[in-house]
């Protein structure tokens, strides 16, 4: 879990005992803060709306969507919305399809966010059935919305850059290499990503 200081501290204690490079990162930057996000369909709808746009644009687009379809959005109305209706709210034609995909899968019961499989790979496979939700988005959802401790978004650019730096690799490590290296960090690989983001974003004066 990365939601509380206590659970995050437990995870970091395991990581520092396993990987000495993490000790130096914490000594240099201090421990990261706990992180969590909203759980449920609205969280994934927000993810889709926010893809490839600025934070301000995403907020404006979300406000338009909830203004038209409710907060949280009415999934039945969203599933039936036309491209033209969603484009009038600032959504691209592609995102309109993604939003309908999520609404439709949820309404049919094929995607039940309250009862995702306990196995992380099975949960990722189910989430990525939604058009527009790739592995990275699924992993971020499971890590921060559900607090799953061993979900590891190794495809994240900042995670690759910073873990490569901390581990002393000459180049940014490939996702496959990083996943293999992280096997010894189980069952707290998610905290390694949180530490990497913290280290990447912290400036030392």
PDB file of C-alpha atoms in Angstrom:
ATOM      1  CA  UNK A   1       0.000   0.000   0.000  1.00  0.00           C
ATOM      2  CA  UNK A   2       1.185   3.520  -0.760  1.00  0.00           C
ATOM      3  CA  UNK A   3      -1.830   5.281   0.770  1.00  0.00           C
ATOM      4  CA  UNK A   4      -0.541   5.879   4.319  1.00  0.00           C
ATOM      5  CA  UNK A   5       2.781   6.826   5.879  1.00  0.00           C
ATOM      6  CA  UNK A   6       2.813   3.597   7.877  1.00  0.00           C
ATOM      7  CA  UNK A   7       2.295   1.249   4.947  1.00  0.00           C
ATOM      8  CA  UNK A   8       4.629   3.229   2.707  1.00  0.00           C
ATOM      9  CA  UNK A   9       7.315   3.164   5.412  1.00  0.00           C
ATOM     10  CA  UNK A  10       6.950  -0.622   5.645  1.00  0.00           C
ATOM     11  CA  UNK A  11       7.398  -0.942   1.900  1.00  0.00           C
ATOM     12  CA  UNK A  12      10.420   1.376   1.849  1.00  0.00           C
ATOM     13  CA  UNK A  13      12.038  -0.571   4.696  1.00  0.00           C
ATOM     14  CA  UNK A  14      11.822  -3.706   2.547  1.00  0.00           C
ATOM     15  CA  UNK A  15      13.195  -1.885  -0.498  1.00  0.00           C
ATOM     16  CA  UNK A  16      16.165  -0.338   1.298  1.00  0.00           C
ATOM     17  CA  UNK A  17      17.073  -3.701   2.785  1.00  0.00           C
ATOM     18  CA  UNK A  18      16.962  -5.218  -0.700  1.00  0.00           C
ATOM     19  CA  UNK A  19      18.435  -2.443  -2.845  1.00  0.00           C
ATOM     20  CA  UNK A  20      21.187  -0.217  -1.319  1.00  0.00           C
ATOM     21  CA  UNK A  21      20.687   2.418  -4.032  1.00  0.00           C
ATOM     22  CA  UNK A  22      17.338   3.275  -2.465  1.00  0.00           C
ATOM     23  CA  UNK A  23      19.009   4.157   0.835  1.00  0.00           C
ATOM     24  CA  UNK A  24      20.978   6.930  -0.860  1.00  0.00           C
ATOM     25  CA  UNK A  25      17.851   8.261  -2.576  1.00  0.00           C
ATOM     26  CA  UNK A  26      15.977   8.564   0.725  1.00  0.00           C
ATOM     27  CA  UNK A  27      18.977  10.115   2.463  1.00  0.00           C
ATOM     28  CA  UNK A  28      19.237  12.683  -0.320  1.00  0.00           C
ATOM     29  CA  UNK A  29      15.573  13.536  -0.819  1.00  0.00           C
ATOM     30  CA  UNK A  30      13.776  12.210   2.246  1.00  0.00           C
ATOM     31  CA  UNK A  31      10.941   9.686   2.057  1.00  0.00           C
ATOM     32  CA  UNK A  32       8.112  10.237  -0.436  1.00  0.00           C
ATOM     33  CA  UNK A  33       4.655  11.230   0.693  1.00  0.00           C
ATOM     34  CA  UNK A  34       1.769   8.730   0.511  1.00  0.00           C
ATOM     35  CA  UNK A  35      -0.231   8.884  -2.692  1.00  0.00           C
ATOM     36  CA  UNK A  36      -3.783   7.894  -3.536  1.00  0.00           C
ATOM     37  CA  UNK A  37      -6.437   8.748  -6.084  1.00  0.00           C
ATOM     38  CA  UNK A  38     -10.155   8.381  -6.681  1.00  0.00           C
ATOM     39  CA  UNK A  39     -11.522   4.889  -7.209  1.00  0.00           C
ATOM     40  CA  UNK A  40     -14.256   3.916  -9.649  1.00  0.00           C
ATOM     41  CA  UNK A  41     -15.505   4.637 -13.143  1.00  0.00           C
ATOM     42  CA  UNK A  42     -15.189   8.404 -12.821  1.00  0.00           C
ATOM     43  CA  UNK A  43     -11.459   8.038 -12.201  1.00  0.00           C
ATOM     44  CA  UNK A  44     -10.986   6.181 -15.481  1.00  0.00           C
ATOM     45  CA  UNK A  45     -13.225   8.609 -17.337  1.00  0.00           C
ATOM     46  CA  UNK A  46     -10.990  11.411 -16.037  1.00  0.00           C
ATOM     47  CA  UNK A  47      -7.948   9.489 -17.231  1.00  0.00           C
ATOM     48  CA  UNK A  48      -9.358   9.309 -20.746  1.00  0.00           C
ATOM     49  CA  UNK A  49     -10.410  12.974 -20.779  1.00  0.00           C
ATOM     50  CA  UNK A  50      -6.969  14.046 -19.584  1.00  0.00           C
ATOM     51  CA  UNK A  51      -4.942  12.152 -22.165  1.00  0.00           C
ATOM     52  CA  UNK A  52      -2.544  14.300 -24.219  1.00  0.00           C
ATOM     53  CA  UNK A  53      -3.871  17.642 -22.958  1.00  0.00           C
ATOM     54  CA  UNK A  54      -2.745  20.073 -20.276  1.00  0.00           C
ATOM     55  CA  UNK A  55      -4.071  19.916 -16.721  1.00  0.00           C
ATOM     56  CA  UNK A  56      -6.074  23.098 -17.291  1.00  0.00           C
ATOM     57  CA  UNK A  57      -7.578  21.787 -20.533  1.00  0.00           C
ATOM     58  CA  UNK A  58      -8.442  18.462 -18.911  1.00  0.00           C
ATOM     59  CA  UNK A  59     -10.215  20.252 -16.058  1.00  0.00           C
ATOM     60  CA  UNK A  60     -12.220  22.368 -18.496  1.00  0.00           C
ATOM     61  CA  UNK A  61     -13.175  19.335 -20.583  1.00  0.00           C
ATOM     62  CA  UNK A  62     -14.188  17.383 -17.478  1.00  0.00           C
ATOM     63  CA  UNK A  63     -16.368  20.265 -16.261  1.00  0.00           C
ATOM     64  CA  UNK A  64     -18.124  20.358 -19.635  1.00  0.00           C
ATOM     65  CA  UNK A  65     -18.658  16.590 -19.582  1.00  0.00           C
ATOM     66  CA  UNK A  66     -20.094  16.557 -16.049  1.00  0.00           C
ATOM     67  CA  UNK A  67     -22.169  19.623 -16.844  1.00  0.00           C
ATOM     68  CA  UNK A  68     -23.846  17.688 -19.625  1.00  0.00           C
ATOM     69  CA  UNK A  69     -23.986  14.175 -18.155  1.00  0.00           C
ATOM     70  CA  UNK A  70     -23.878  14.664 -14.385  1.00  0.00           C
ATOM     71  CA  UNK A  71     -21.171  14.258 -11.761  1.00  0.00           C
ATOM     72  CA  UNK A  72     -20.329  11.429 -11.865  1.00  0.00           C
ATOM     73  CA  UNK A  73     -21.441  11.092 -15.490  1.00  0.00           C
ATOM     74  CA  UNK A  74     -24.549   9.036 -16.239  1.00  0.00           C
ATOM     75  CA  UNK A  75     -23.054   6.008 -17.984  1.00  0.00           C
ATOM     76  CA  UNK A  76     -26.212   5.064 -19.889  1.00  0.00           C
ATOM     77  CA  UNK A  77     -26.438   8.532 -21.421  1.00  0.00           C
ATOM     78  CA  UNK A  78     -22.701   8.565 -22.075  1.00  0.00           C
ATOM     79  CA  UNK A  79     -22.827   5.182 -23.826  1.00  0.00           C
ATOM     80  CA  UNK A  80     -25.577   6.498 -26.102  1.00  0.00           C
ATOM     81  CA  UNK A  81     -23.887   9.834 -26.846  1.00  0.00           C
ATOM     82  CA  UNK A  82     -22.906  10.561 -30.433  1.00  0.00           C
ATOM     83  CA  UNK A  83     -19.494  11.732 -31.588  1.00  0.00           C
ATOM     84  CA  UNK A  84     -21.030  15.115 -32.406  1.00  0.00           C
ATOM     85  CA  UNK A  85     -22.468  15.528 -28.907  1.00  0.00           C
ATOM     86  CA  UNK A  86     -19.156  14.689 -27.248  1.00  0.00           C
ATOM     87  CA  UNK A  87     -17.121  16.769 -29.697  1.00  0.00           C
ATOM     88  CA  UNK A  88     -19.288  19.756 -28.740  1.00  0.00           C
ATOM     89  CA  UNK A  89     -17.958  19.245 -25.199  1.00  0.00           C
ATOM     90  CA  UNK A  90     -14.346  19.323 -26.345  1.00  0.00           C
ATOM     91  CA  UNK A  91     -13.740  15.594 -26.762  1.00  0.00           C
ATOM     92  CA  UNK A  92     -12.003  14.311 -29.860  1.00  0.00           C
ATOM     93  CA  UNK A  93     -13.715  11.666 -31.953  1.00  0.00           C
ATOM     94  CA  UNK A  94     -11.186   9.158 -30.627  1.00  0.00           C
ATOM     95  CA  UNK A  95     -11.840  10.053 -27.008  1.00  0.00           C
ATOM     96  CA  UNK A  96     -15.586   9.908 -27.637  1.00  0.00           C
ATOM     97  CA  UNK A  97     -15.117   6.270 -28.609  1.00  0.00           C
ATOM     98  CA  UNK A  98     -12.998   5.623 -25.526  1.00  0.00           C
ATOM     99  CA  UNK A  99     -15.595   7.144 -23.198  1.00  0.00           C
ATOM    100  CA  UNK A 100     -18.374   5.072 -24.756  1.00  0.00           C
ATOM    101  CA  UNK A 101     -16.208   1.938 -24.501  1.00  0.00           C
ATOM    102  CA  UNK A 102     -15.739   2.405 -20.761  1.00  0.00           C
ATOM    103  CA  UNK A 103     -19.400   3.215 -20.192  1.00  0.00           C
ATOM    104  CA  UNK A 104     -20.560   0.218 -22.243  1.00  0.00           C
ATOM    105  CA  UNK A 105     -18.227  -2.307 -20.593  1.00  0.00           C
ATOM    106  CA  UNK A 106     -19.244  -1.050 -17.154  1.00  0.00           C
ATOM    107  CA  UNK A 107     -22.973  -1.142 -17.897  1.00  0.00           C
ATOM    108  CA  UNK A 108     -22.729  -4.668 -19.310  1.00  0.00           C
ATOM    109  CA  UNK A 109     -20.989  -5.879 -16.155  1.00  0.00           C
ATOM    110  CA  UNK A 110     -17.940  -7.042 -18.080  1.00  0.00           C
ATOM    111  CA  UNK A 111     -15.921  -4.442 -16.170  1.00  0.00           C
ATOM    112  CA  UNK A 112     -16.767  -4.261 -12.458  1.00  0.00           C
ATOM    113  CA  UNK A 113     -14.345  -1.859 -10.809  1.00  0.00           C
ATOM    114  CA  UNK A 114     -15.635  -2.805  -7.364  1.00  0.00           C
ATOM    115  CA  UNK A 115     -14.602  -6.423  -7.938  1.00  0.00           C
ATOM    116  CA  UNK A 116     -11.495  -6.511 -10.086  1.00  0.00           C
ATOM    117  CA  UNK A 117      -9.493  -9.761 -10.020  1.00  0.00           C
ATOM    118  CA  UNK A 118      -7.031  -9.999  -7.137  1.00  0.00           C
ATOM    119  CA  UNK A 119      -4.303 -11.077  -9.551  1.00  0.00           C
ATOM    120  CA  UNK A 120      -2.656  -7.912 -10.882  1.00  0.00           C
ATOM    121  CA  UNK A 121      -2.085  -9.206 -14.413  1.00  0.00           C
ATOM    122  CA  UNK A 122      -5.689 -10.370 -14.680  1.00  0.00           C
ATOM    123  CA  UNK A 123      -6.891  -6.977 -13.443  1.00  0.00           C
ATOM    124  CA  UNK A 124      -4.663  -5.196 -15.976  1.00  0.00           C
ATOM    125  CA  UNK A 125      -5.945  -7.421 -18.778  1.00  0.00           C
ATOM    126  CA  UNK A 126      -9.528  -6.551 -17.851  1.00  0.00           C
ATOM    127  CA  UNK A 127      -8.894  -2.818 -17.563  1.00  0.00           C
ATOM    128  CA  UNK A 128      -7.117  -2.696 -20.913  1.00  0.00           C
ATOM    129  CA  UNK A 129     -10.222  -4.053 -22.627  1.00  0.00           C
ATOM    130  CA  UNK A 130     -11.404  -0.458 -22.405  1.00  0.00           C
ATOM    131  CA  UNK A 131     -10.381   1.417 -25.536  1.00  0.00           C
ATOM    132  CA  UNK A 132      -7.928   4.132 -24.568  1.00  0.00           C
ATOM    133  CA  UNK A 133      -6.768   2.440 -21.359  1.00  0.00           C
ATOM    134  CA  UNK A 134      -3.312   0.972 -21.897  1.00  0.00           C
ATOM    135  CA  UNK A 135      -1.096  -0.918 -19.509  1.00  0.00           C
ATOM    136  CA  UNK A 136       0.376   2.235 -17.963  1.00  0.00           C
ATOM    137  CA  UNK A 137      -3.060   3.715 -17.192  1.00  0.00           C
ATOM    138  CA  UNK A 138      -4.234   0.399 -15.761  1.00  0.00           C
ATOM    139  CA  UNK A 139      -1.159   0.103 -13.545  1.00  0.00           C
ATOM    140  CA  UNK A 140      -1.514   3.686 -12.287  1.00  0.00           C
ATOM    141  CA  UNK A 141      -5.161   3.013 -11.441  1.00  0.00           C
ATOM    142  CA  UNK A 142      -4.359  -0.181  -9.529  1.00  0.00           C
ATOM    143  CA  UNK A 143      -1.448   1.421  -7.687  1.00  0.00           C
ATOM    144  CA  UNK A 144      -3.100   4.651  -6.579  1.00  0.00           C
ATOM    145  CA  UNK A 145      -6.863   4.027  -6.669  1.00  0.00           C
ATOM    146  CA  UNK A 146      -6.730   0.500  -5.249  1.00  0.00           C
ATOM    147  CA  UNK A 147      -3.443   0.799  -3.381  1.00  0.00           C
ATOM    148  CA  UNK A 148      -2.055  -2.466  -4.702  1.00  0.00           C
ATOM    149  CA  UNK A 149       1.518  -2.600  -3.350  1.00  0.00           C
ATOM    150  CA  UNK A 150       3.193  -4.703  -6.015  1.00  0.00           C
ATOM    151  CA  UNK A 151       1.946  -2.990  -9.173  1.00  0.00           C
ATOM    152  CA  UNK A 152       4.995  -1.585 -10.960  1.00  0.00           C
ATOM    153  CA  UNK A 153       4.579   0.842 -13.902  1.00  0.00           C
ATOM    154  CA  UNK A 154       7.956   0.026 -15.441  1.00  0.00           C
ATOM    155  CA  UNK A 155       6.942   1.642 -18.724  1.00  0.00           C
ATOM    156  CA  UNK A 156       6.770   5.084 -17.126  1.00  0.00           C
ATOM    157  CA  UNK A 157       9.458   7.359 -18.571  1.00  0.00           C
ATOM    158  CA  UNK A 158      10.322   9.114 -15.292  1.00  0.00           C
ATOM    159  CA  UNK A 159      10.505   5.783 -13.454  1.00  0.00           C
ATOM    160  CA  UNK A 160      12.886   4.432 -16.090  1.00  0.00           C
ATOM    161  CA  UNK A 161      15.084   7.536 -16.069  1.00  0.00           C
ATOM    162  CA  UNK A 162      15.341   7.846 -12.301  1.00  0.00           C
ATOM    163  CA  UNK A 163      15.728   4.166 -11.482  1.00  0.00           C
ATOM    164  CA  UNK A 164      18.365   3.950 -14.187  1.00  0.00           C
ATOM    165  CA  UNK A 165      20.206   6.828 -12.540  1.00  0.00           C
ATOM    166  CA  UNK A 166      19.859   5.385  -9.043  1.00  0.00           C
ATOM    167  CA  UNK A 167      20.973   1.936 -10.171  1.00  0.00           C
ATOM    168  CA  UNK A 168      23.904   3.343 -12.118  1.00  0.00           C
ATOM    169  CA  UNK A 169      22.993   2.182 -15.609  1.00  0.00           C
ATOM    170  CA  UNK A 170      24.658   3.997 -18.495  1.00  0.00           C
ATOM    171  CA  UNK A 171      21.409   4.460 -20.419  1.00  0.00           C
ATOM    172  CA  UNK A 172      17.735   4.640 -19.555  1.00  0.00           C
ATOM    173  CA  UNK A 173      16.859   0.995 -18.881  1.00  0.00           C
ATOM    174  CA  UNK A 174      14.347  -0.799 -21.054  1.00  0.00           C
ATOM    175  CA  UNK A 175      11.024  -1.775 -19.533  1.00  0.00           C
ATOM    176  CA  UNK A 176      11.809  -5.497 -19.802  1.00  0.00           C
ATOM    177  CA  UNK A 177      15.165  -5.094 -18.034  1.00  0.00           C
ATOM    178  CA  UNK A 178      13.606  -2.993 -15.301  1.00  0.00           C
ATOM    179  CA  UNK A 179      10.822  -5.489 -14.653  1.00  0.00           C
ATOM    180  CA  UNK A 180      13.384  -8.275 -14.337  1.00  0.00           C
ATOM    181  CA  UNK A 181      15.572  -6.209 -12.004  1.00  0.00           C
ATOM    182  CA  UNK A 182      12.541  -5.332  -9.872  1.00  0.00           C
ATOM    183  CA  UNK A 183      11.574  -8.944  -9.194  1.00  0.00           C
ATOM    184  CA  UNK A 184      13.583  -8.922  -5.957  1.00  0.00           C
ATOM    185  CA  UNK A 185      11.645  -5.862  -4.770  1.00  0.00           C
ATOM    186  CA  UNK A 186       8.368  -7.794  -4.589  1.00  0.00           C
ATOM    187  CA  UNK A 187       5.889  -7.494  -2.961  1.00  0.00           C
ATOM    188  CA  UNK A 188       6.509  -3.731  -2.759  1.00  0.00           C
ATOM    189  CA  UNK A 189       7.461  -2.790  -6.304  1.00  0.00           C
ATOM    190  CA  UNK A 190       4.871  -0.011  -6.349  1.00  0.00           C
ATOM    191  CA  UNK A 191       6.768   1.855  -3.635  1.00  0.00           C
ATOM    192  CA  UNK A 192       9.899   1.723  -5.807  1.00  0.00           C
ATOM    193  CA  UNK A 193       8.000   3.671  -8.481  1.00  0.00           C
ATOM    194  CA  UNK A 194       6.744   6.165  -5.886  1.00  0.00           C
ATOM    195  CA  UNK A 195      10.305   6.664  -4.648  1.00  0.00           C
ATOM    196  CA  UNK A 196      11.538   7.097  -8.224  1.00  0.00           C
ATOM    197  CA  UNK A 197       8.948   9.811  -8.955  1.00  0.00           C
ATOM    198  CA  UNK A 198       9.811  11.539  -5.674  1.00  0.00           C
ATOM    199  CA  UNK A 199      13.525  11.496  -6.442  1.00  0.00           C
ATOM    200  CA  UNK A 200      12.971  12.578 -10.056  1.00  0.00           C
ATOM    201  CA  UNK A 201      10.829  15.563  -9.063  1.00  0.00           C
ATOM    202  CA  UNK A 202      12.815  16.752  -6.023  1.00  0.00           C
ATOM    203  CA  UNK A 203      15.403  19.446  -6.491  1.00  0.00           C
ATOM    204  CA  UNK A 204      18.294  19.579  -4.069  1.00  0.00           C
ATOM    205  CA  UNK A 205      19.672  23.063  -3.461  1.00  0.00           C
TER     206      UNK A 205
END
